[in-house]
PDB file of C-alpha atoms in Angstrom:
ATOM      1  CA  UNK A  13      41.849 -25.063 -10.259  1.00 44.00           C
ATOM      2  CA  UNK A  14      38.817 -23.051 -10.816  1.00 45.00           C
ATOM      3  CA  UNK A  15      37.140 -21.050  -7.704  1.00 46.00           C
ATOM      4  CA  UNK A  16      34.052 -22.305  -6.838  1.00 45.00           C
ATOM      5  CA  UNK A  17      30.956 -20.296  -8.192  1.00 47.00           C
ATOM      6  CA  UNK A  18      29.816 -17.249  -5.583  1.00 47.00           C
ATOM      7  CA  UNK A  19      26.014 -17.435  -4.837  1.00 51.00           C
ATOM      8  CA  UNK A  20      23.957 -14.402  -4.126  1.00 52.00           C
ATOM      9  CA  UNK A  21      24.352 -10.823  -5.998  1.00 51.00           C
ATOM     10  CA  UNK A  22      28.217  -9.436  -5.834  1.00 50.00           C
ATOM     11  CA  UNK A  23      28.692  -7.195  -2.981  1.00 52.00           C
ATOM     12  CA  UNK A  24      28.917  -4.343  -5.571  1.00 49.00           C
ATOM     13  CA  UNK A  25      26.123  -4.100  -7.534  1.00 52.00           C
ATOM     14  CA  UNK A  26      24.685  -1.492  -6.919  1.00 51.00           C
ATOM     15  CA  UNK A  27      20.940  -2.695  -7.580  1.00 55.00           C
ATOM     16  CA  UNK A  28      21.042  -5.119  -4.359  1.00 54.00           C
ATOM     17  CA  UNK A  29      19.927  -3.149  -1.393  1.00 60.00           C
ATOM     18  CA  UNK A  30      19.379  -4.382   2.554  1.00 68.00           C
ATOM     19  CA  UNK A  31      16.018  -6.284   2.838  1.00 78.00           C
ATOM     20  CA  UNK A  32      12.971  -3.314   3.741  1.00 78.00           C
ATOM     21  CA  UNK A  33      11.566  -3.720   6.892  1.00 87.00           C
ATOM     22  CA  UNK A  34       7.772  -2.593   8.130  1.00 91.00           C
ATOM     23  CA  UNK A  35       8.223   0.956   9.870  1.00 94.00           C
ATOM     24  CA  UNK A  36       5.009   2.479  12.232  1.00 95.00           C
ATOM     25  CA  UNK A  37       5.090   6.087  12.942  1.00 95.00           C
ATOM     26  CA  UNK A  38       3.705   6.932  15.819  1.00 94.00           C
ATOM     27  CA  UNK A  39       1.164   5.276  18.003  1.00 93.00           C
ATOM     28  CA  UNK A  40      -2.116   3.573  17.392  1.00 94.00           C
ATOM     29  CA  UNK A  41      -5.533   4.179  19.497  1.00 93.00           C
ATOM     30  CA  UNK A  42      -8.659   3.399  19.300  1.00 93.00           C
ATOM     31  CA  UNK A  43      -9.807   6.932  19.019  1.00 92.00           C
ATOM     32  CA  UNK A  44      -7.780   7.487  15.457  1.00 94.00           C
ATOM     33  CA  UNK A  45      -7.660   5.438  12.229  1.00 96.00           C
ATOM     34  CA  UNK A  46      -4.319   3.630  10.668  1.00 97.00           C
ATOM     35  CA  UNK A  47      -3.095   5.239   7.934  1.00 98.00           C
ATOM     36  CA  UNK A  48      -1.538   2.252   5.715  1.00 98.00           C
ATOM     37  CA  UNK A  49       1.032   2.845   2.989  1.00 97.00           C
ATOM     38  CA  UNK A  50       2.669   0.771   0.507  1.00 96.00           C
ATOM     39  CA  UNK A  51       6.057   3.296   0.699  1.00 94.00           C
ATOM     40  CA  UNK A  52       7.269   6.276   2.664  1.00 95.00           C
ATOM     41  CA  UNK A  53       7.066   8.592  -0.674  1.00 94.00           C
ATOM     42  CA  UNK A  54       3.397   8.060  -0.397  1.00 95.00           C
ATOM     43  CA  UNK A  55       2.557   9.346   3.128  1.00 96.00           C
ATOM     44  CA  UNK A  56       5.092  12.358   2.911  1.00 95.00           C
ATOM     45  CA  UNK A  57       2.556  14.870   3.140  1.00 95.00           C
ATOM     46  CA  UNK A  58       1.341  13.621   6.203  1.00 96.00           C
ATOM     47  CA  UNK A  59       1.387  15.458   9.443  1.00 92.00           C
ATOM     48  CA  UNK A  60       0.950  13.474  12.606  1.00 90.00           C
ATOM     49  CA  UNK A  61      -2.460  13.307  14.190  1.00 93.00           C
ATOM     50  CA  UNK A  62      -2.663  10.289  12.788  1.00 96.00           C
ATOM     51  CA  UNK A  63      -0.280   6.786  13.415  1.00 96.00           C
ATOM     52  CA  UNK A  64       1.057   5.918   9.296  1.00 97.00           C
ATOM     53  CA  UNK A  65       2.206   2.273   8.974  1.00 97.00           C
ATOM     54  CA  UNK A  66       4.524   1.927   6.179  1.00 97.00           C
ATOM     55  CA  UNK A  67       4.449  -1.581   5.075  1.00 96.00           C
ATOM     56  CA  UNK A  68       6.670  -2.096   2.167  1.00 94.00           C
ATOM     57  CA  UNK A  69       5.275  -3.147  -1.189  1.00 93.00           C
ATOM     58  CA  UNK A  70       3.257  -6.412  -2.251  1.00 93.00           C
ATOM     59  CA  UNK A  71       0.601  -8.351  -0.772  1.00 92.00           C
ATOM     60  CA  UNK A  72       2.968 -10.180   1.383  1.00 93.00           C
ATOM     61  CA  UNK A  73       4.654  -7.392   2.736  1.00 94.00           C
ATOM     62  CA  UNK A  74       1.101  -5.899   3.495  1.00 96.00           C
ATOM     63  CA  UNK A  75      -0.235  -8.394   4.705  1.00 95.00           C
ATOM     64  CA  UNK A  76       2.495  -9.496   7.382  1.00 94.00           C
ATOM     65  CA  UNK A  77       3.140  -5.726   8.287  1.00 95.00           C
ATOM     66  CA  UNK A  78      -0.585  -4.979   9.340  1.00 96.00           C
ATOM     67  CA  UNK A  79      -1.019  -8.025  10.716  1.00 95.00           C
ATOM     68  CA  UNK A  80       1.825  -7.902  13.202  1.00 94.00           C
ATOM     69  CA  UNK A  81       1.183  -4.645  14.234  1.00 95.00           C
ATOM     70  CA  UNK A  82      -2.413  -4.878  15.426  1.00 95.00           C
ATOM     71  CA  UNK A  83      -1.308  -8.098  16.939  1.00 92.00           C
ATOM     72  CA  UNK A  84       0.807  -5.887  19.092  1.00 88.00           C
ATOM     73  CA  UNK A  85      -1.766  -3.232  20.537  1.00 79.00           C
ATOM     74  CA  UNK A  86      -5.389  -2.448  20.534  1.00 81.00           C
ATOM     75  CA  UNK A  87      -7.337  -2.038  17.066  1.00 93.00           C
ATOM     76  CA  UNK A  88      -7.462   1.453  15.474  1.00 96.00           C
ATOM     77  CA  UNK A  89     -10.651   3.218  15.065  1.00 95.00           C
ATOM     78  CA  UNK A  90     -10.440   2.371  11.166  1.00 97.00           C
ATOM     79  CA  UNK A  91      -7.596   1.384   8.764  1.00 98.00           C
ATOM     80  CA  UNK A  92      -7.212   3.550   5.976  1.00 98.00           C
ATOM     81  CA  UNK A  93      -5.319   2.200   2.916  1.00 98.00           C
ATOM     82  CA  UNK A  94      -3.752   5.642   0.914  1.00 98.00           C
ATOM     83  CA  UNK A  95      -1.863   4.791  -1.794  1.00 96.00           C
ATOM     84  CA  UNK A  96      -1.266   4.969  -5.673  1.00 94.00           C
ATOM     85  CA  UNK A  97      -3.240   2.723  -8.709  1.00 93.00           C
ATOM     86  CA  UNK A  98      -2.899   2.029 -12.256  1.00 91.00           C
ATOM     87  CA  UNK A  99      -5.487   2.723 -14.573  1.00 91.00           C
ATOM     88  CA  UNK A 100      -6.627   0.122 -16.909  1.00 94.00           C
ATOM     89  CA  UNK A 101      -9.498   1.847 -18.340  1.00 93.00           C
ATOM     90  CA  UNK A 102     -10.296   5.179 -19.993  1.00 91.00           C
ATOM     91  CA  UNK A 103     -11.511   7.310 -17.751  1.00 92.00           C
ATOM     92  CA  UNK A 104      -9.970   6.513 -14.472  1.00 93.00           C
ATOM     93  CA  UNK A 105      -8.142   9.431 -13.375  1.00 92.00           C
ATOM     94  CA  UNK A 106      -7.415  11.313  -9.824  1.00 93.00           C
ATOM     95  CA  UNK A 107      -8.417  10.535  -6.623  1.00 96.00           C
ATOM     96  CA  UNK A 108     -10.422   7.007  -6.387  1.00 96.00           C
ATOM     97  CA  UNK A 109     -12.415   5.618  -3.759  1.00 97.00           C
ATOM     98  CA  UNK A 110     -12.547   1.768  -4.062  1.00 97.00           C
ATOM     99  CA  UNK A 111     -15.400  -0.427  -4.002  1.00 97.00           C
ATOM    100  CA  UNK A 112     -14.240  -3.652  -4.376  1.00 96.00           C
ATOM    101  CA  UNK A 113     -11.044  -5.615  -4.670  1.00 97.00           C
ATOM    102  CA  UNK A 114      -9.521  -8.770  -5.928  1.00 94.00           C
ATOM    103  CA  UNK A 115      -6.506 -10.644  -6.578  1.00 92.00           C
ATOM    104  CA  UNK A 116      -5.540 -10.865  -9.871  1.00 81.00           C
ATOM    105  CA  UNK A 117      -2.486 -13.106  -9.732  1.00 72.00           C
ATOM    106  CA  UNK A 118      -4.254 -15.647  -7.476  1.00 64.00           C
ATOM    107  CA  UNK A 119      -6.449 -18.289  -9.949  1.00 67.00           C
ATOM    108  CA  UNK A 120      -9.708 -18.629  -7.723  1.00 66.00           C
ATOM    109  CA  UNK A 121     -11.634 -20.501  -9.960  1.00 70.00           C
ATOM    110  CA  UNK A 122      -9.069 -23.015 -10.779  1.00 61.00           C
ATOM    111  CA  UNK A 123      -8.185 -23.413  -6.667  1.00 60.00           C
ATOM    112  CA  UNK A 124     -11.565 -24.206  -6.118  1.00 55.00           C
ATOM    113  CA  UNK A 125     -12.130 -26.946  -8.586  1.00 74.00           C
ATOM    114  CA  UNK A 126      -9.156 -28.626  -7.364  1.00 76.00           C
ATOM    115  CA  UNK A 127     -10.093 -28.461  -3.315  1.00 76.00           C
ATOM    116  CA  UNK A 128     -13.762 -27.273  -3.613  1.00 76.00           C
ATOM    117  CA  UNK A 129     -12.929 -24.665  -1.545  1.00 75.00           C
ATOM    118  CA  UNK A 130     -12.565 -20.859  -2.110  1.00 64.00           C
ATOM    119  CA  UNK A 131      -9.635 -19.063  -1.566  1.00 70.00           C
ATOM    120  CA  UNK A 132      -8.977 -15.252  -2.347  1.00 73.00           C
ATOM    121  CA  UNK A 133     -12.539 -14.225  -3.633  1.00 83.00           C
ATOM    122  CA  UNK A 134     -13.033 -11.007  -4.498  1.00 89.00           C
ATOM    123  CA  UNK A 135     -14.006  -8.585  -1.487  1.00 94.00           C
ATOM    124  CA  UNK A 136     -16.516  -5.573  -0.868  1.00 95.00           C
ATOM    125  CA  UNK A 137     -14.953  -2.800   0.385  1.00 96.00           C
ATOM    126  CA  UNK A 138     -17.805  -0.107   0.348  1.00 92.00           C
ATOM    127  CA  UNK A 139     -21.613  -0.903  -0.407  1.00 90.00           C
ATOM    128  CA  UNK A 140     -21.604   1.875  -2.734  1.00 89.00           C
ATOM    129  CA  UNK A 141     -20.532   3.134  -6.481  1.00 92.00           C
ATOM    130  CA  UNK A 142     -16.606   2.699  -7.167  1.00 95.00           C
ATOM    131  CA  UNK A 143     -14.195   1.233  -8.845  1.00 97.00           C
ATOM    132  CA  UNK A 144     -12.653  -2.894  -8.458  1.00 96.00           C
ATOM    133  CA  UNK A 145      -8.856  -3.034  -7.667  1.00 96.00           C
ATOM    134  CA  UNK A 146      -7.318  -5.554  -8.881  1.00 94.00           C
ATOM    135  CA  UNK A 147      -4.301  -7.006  -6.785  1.00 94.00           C
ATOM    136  CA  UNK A 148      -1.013  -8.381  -7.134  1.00 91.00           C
ATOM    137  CA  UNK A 149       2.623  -8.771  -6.754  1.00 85.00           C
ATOM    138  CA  UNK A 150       3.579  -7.487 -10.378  1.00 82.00           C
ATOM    139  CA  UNK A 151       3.951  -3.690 -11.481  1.00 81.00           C
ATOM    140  CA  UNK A 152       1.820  -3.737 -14.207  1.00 80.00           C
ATOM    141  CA  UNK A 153       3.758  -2.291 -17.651  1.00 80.00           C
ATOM    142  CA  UNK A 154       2.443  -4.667 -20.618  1.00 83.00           C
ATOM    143  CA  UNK A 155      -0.281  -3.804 -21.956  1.00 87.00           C
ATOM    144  CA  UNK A 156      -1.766  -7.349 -22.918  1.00 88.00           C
ATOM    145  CA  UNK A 157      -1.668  -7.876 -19.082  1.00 86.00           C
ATOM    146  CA  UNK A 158      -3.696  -4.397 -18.141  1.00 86.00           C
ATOM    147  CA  UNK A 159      -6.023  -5.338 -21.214  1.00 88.00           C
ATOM    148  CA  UNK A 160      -6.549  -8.877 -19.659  1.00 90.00           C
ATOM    149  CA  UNK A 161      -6.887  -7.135 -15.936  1.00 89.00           C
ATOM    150  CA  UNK A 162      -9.156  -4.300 -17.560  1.00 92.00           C
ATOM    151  CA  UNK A 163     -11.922  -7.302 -17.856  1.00 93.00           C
ATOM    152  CA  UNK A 164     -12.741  -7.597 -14.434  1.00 93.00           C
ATOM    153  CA  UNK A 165     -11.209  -4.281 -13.149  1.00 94.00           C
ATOM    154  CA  UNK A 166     -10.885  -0.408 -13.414  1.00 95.00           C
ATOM    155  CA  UNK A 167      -7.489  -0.325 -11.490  1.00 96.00           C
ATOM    156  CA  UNK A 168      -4.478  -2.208 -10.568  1.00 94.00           C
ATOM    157  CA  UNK A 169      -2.149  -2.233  -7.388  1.00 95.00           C
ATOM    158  CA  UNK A 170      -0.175  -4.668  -5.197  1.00 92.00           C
ATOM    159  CA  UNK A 171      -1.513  -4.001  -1.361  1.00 96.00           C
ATOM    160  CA  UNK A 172      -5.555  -3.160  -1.568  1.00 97.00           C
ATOM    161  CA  UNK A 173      -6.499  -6.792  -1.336  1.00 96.00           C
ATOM    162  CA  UNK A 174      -3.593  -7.900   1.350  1.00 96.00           C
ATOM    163  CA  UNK A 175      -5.126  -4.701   3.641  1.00 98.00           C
ATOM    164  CA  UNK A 176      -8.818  -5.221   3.403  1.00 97.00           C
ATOM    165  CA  UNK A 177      -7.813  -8.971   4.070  1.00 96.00           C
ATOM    166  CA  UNK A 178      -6.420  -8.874   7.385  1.00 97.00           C
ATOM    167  CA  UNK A 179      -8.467  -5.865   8.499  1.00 97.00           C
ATOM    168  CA  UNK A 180     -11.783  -8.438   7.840  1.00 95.00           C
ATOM    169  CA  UNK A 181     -10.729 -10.680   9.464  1.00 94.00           C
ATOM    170  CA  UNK A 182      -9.617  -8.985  12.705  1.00 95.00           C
ATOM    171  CA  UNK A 183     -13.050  -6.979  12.802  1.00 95.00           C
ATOM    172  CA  UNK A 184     -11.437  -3.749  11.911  1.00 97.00           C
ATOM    173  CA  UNK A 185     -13.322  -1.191   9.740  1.00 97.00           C
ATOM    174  CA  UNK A 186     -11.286  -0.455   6.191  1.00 98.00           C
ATOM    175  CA  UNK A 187     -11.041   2.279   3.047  1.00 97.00           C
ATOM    176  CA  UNK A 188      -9.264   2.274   0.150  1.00 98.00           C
ATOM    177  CA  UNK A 189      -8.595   5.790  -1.168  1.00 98.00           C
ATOM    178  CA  UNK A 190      -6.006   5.669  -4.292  1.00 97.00           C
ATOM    179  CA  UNK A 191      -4.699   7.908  -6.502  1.00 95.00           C
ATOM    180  CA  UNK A 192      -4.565   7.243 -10.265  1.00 93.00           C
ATOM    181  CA  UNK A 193      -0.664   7.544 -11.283  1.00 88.00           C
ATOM    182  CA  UNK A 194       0.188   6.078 -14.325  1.00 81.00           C
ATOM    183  CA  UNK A 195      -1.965   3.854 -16.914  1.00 78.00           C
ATOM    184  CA  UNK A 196      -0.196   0.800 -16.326  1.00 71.00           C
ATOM    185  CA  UNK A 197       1.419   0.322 -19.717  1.00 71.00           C
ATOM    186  CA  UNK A 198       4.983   1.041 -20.831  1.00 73.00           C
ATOM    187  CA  UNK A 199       4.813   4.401 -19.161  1.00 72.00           C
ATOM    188  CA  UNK A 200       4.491   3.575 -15.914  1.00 71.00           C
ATOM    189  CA  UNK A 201       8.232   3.298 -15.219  1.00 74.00           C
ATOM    190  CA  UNK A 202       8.594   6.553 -15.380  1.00 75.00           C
ATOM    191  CA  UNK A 203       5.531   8.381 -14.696  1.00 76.00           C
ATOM    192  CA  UNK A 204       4.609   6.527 -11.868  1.00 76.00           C
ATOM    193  CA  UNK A 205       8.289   8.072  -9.399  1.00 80.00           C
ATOM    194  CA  UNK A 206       7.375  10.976 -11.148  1.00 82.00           C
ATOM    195  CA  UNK A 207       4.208  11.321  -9.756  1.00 87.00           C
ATOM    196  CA  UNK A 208       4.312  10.013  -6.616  1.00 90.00           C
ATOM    197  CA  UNK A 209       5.155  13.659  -4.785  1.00 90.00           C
ATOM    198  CA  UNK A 210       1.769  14.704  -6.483  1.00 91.00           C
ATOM    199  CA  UNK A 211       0.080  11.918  -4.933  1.00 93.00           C
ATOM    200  CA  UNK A 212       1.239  12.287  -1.786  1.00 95.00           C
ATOM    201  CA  UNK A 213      -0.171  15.890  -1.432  1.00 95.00           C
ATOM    202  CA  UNK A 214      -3.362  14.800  -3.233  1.00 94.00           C
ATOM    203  CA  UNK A 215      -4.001  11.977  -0.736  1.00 97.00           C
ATOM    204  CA  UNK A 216      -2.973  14.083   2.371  1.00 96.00           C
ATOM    205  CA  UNK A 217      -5.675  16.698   1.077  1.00 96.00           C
ATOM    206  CA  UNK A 218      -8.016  13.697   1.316  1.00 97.00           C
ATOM    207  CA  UNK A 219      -7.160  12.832   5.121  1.00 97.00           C
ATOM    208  CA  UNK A 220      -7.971  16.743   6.102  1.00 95.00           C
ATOM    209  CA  UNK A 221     -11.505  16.210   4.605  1.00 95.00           C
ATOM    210  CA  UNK A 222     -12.424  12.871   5.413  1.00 95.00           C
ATOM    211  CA  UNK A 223     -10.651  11.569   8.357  1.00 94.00           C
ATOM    212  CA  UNK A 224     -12.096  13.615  12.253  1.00 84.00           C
ATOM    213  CA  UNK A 225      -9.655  14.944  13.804  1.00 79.00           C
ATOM    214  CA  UNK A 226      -8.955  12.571  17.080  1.00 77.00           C
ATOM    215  CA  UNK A 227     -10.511  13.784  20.228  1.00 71.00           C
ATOM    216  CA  UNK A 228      -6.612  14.274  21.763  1.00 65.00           C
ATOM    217  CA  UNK A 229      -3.206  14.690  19.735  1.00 56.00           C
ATOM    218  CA  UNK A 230      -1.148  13.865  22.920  1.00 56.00           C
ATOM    219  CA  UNK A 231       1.558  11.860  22.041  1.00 48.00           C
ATOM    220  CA  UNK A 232       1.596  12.869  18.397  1.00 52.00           C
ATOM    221  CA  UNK A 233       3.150  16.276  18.014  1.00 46.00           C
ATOM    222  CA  UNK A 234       2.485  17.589  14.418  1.00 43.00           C
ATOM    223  CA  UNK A 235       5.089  17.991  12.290  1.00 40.00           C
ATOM    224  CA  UNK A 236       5.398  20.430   8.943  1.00 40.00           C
ATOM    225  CA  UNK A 237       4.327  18.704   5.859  1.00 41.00           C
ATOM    226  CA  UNK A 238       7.096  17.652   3.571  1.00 40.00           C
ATOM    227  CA  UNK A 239       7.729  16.666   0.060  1.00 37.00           C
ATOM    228  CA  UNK A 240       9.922  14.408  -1.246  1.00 36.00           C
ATOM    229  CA  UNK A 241      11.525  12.705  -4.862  1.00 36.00           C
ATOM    230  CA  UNK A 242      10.941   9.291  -4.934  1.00 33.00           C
ATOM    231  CA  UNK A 243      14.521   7.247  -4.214  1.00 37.00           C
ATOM    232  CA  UNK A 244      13.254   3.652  -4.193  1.00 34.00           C
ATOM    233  CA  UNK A 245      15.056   2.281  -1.720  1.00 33.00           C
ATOM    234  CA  UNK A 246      14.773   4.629   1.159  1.00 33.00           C
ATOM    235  CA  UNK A 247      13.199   3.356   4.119  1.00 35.00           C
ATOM    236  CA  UNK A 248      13.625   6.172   6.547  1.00 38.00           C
ATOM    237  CA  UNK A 249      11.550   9.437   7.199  1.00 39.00           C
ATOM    238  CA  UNK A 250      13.649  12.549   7.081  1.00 34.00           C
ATOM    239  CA  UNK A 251      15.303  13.733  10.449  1.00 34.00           C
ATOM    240  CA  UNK A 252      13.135  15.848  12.795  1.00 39.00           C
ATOM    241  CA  UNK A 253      10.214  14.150  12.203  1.00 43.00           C
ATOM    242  CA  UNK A 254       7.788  12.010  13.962  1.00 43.00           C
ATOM    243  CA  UNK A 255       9.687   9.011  16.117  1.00 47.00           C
ATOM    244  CA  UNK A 256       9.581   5.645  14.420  1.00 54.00           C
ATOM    245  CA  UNK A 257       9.468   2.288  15.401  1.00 56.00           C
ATOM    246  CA  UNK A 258      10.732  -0.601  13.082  1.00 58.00           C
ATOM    247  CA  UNK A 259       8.553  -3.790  13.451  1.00 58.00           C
ATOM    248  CA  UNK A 260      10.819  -7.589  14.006  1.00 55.00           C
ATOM    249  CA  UNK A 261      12.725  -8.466  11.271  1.00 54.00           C
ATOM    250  CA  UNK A 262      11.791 -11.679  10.202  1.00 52.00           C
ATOM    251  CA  UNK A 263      13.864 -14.195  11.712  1.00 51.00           C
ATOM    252  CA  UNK A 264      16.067 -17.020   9.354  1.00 49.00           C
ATOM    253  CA  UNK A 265      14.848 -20.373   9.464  1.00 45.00           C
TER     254      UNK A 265
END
């Protein structure tokens, strides 16, 4: 008699890891923005006058990360958005400031001749010059698809829209800040964990121009700056560094 067939991935395989969970360092107030990052890698150069939600990556994990938390405690001053982008034009390179975002992976046209309702348009970020972000839950690598995305949009990712989302409609200023990483074509396998590190510094330089420095630190000790090599399923900061506090695991239905 044959054994019954196993479901789920073999306990072995080494590409199954533990599900991520959402992870907020530090403590937000209303006298400090909320930095929000897609992945740990990205906010490494961090120090901590400011509280860094890490929310995992997608739209959904975005979403449902920086919802919960503000759900749990007073707004921040601002949510910031730092993170890394695709090009899908020419000319689309460093540090970028978005304007305006959209999902690319959700067909708005199409929703609203069925319902006559509108669902997932495109959102202002900044009344001023910059860039569209494009959204959605695929890591862009064919090129037909960043051709087809390059119609409507300079640059691709797969949180912008989920963050400016929820931070609309809870009332809380947002900003986009992203740094160009790869060109979103066959390349971006391996250039983008190669140059996430650079990012990280490059974005962190950002935050010591832009962001005021809150009118107290107590409560957030700084911390040195560190650098890291991206290891794609590593969820925790390194030891000696800020505390942590995981958000609720999602509970099974």
């Amino acid at each position: 008699m044959t054994s019954p067939p196993t479901t789920g991935p073999p306990a072995a395989d080494p590409v199954f890891h533990p599900a991520f969970h959402p992870v907020l360092h530090g403590e937000i107030r209303g006298d400090r923005p909320l930095i929000v990052a897609a992945v740990e890698e990205e906010a490494a150069r961090l120090d901590d006058r400011f509280p860094v939600l890490i929310t995992g990556m997608g739209k959904v994990n975005a979403a449902t990360a920086l919802a919960v938390t503000l759900s749990e405690g007073g707004p921040p001053r601002e949510i910031v958005n730092l993170g890394t982008a695709g090009a899908l034009k020419e000319g689309f390179h460093g540090l970028q400031v978005i304007s305006r975002v959209l999902q690319h992976d959700l067909d708005t046209a199409l929703l609203h001749t069925l319902s006559g309702r509108v669902y997932g348009a495109p959102l202002t970020v900044v009344q001023a010059p910059g860039p569209t972000l494009a959204t959605g839950d695929t890591f862009v690598t064919d090129p037909a698809v960043r051709d087809r995305l390059a119609e409507e949009a300079d640059l691709v990712d797969m949180e912008g829209y989920a963050v400016v989302a929820v931070a609309r409609r809870l009332g809380v200023p947002v900003r986009l800040v992203k740094y160009v990483s790869d060109r979103a074509d066959e390349s971006a396998r391996t250039t983008w964990p190669d140059a996430v590190d650079h990012a990280a510094g490059i974005l962190a330089g950002w935050v010591d121009t832009h962001l005021p420095a809150p009118a107290s630190a107590d409560g957030l000790p700084l911390r040195p700056r560190t650098s890291v090599t991206f290891a794609p399923h590593r969820s925790e900061r390194r030891s000696g560094q800020a505390p942590h506090r995981p958000l609720p695991a999602p509970q099974p239905s």
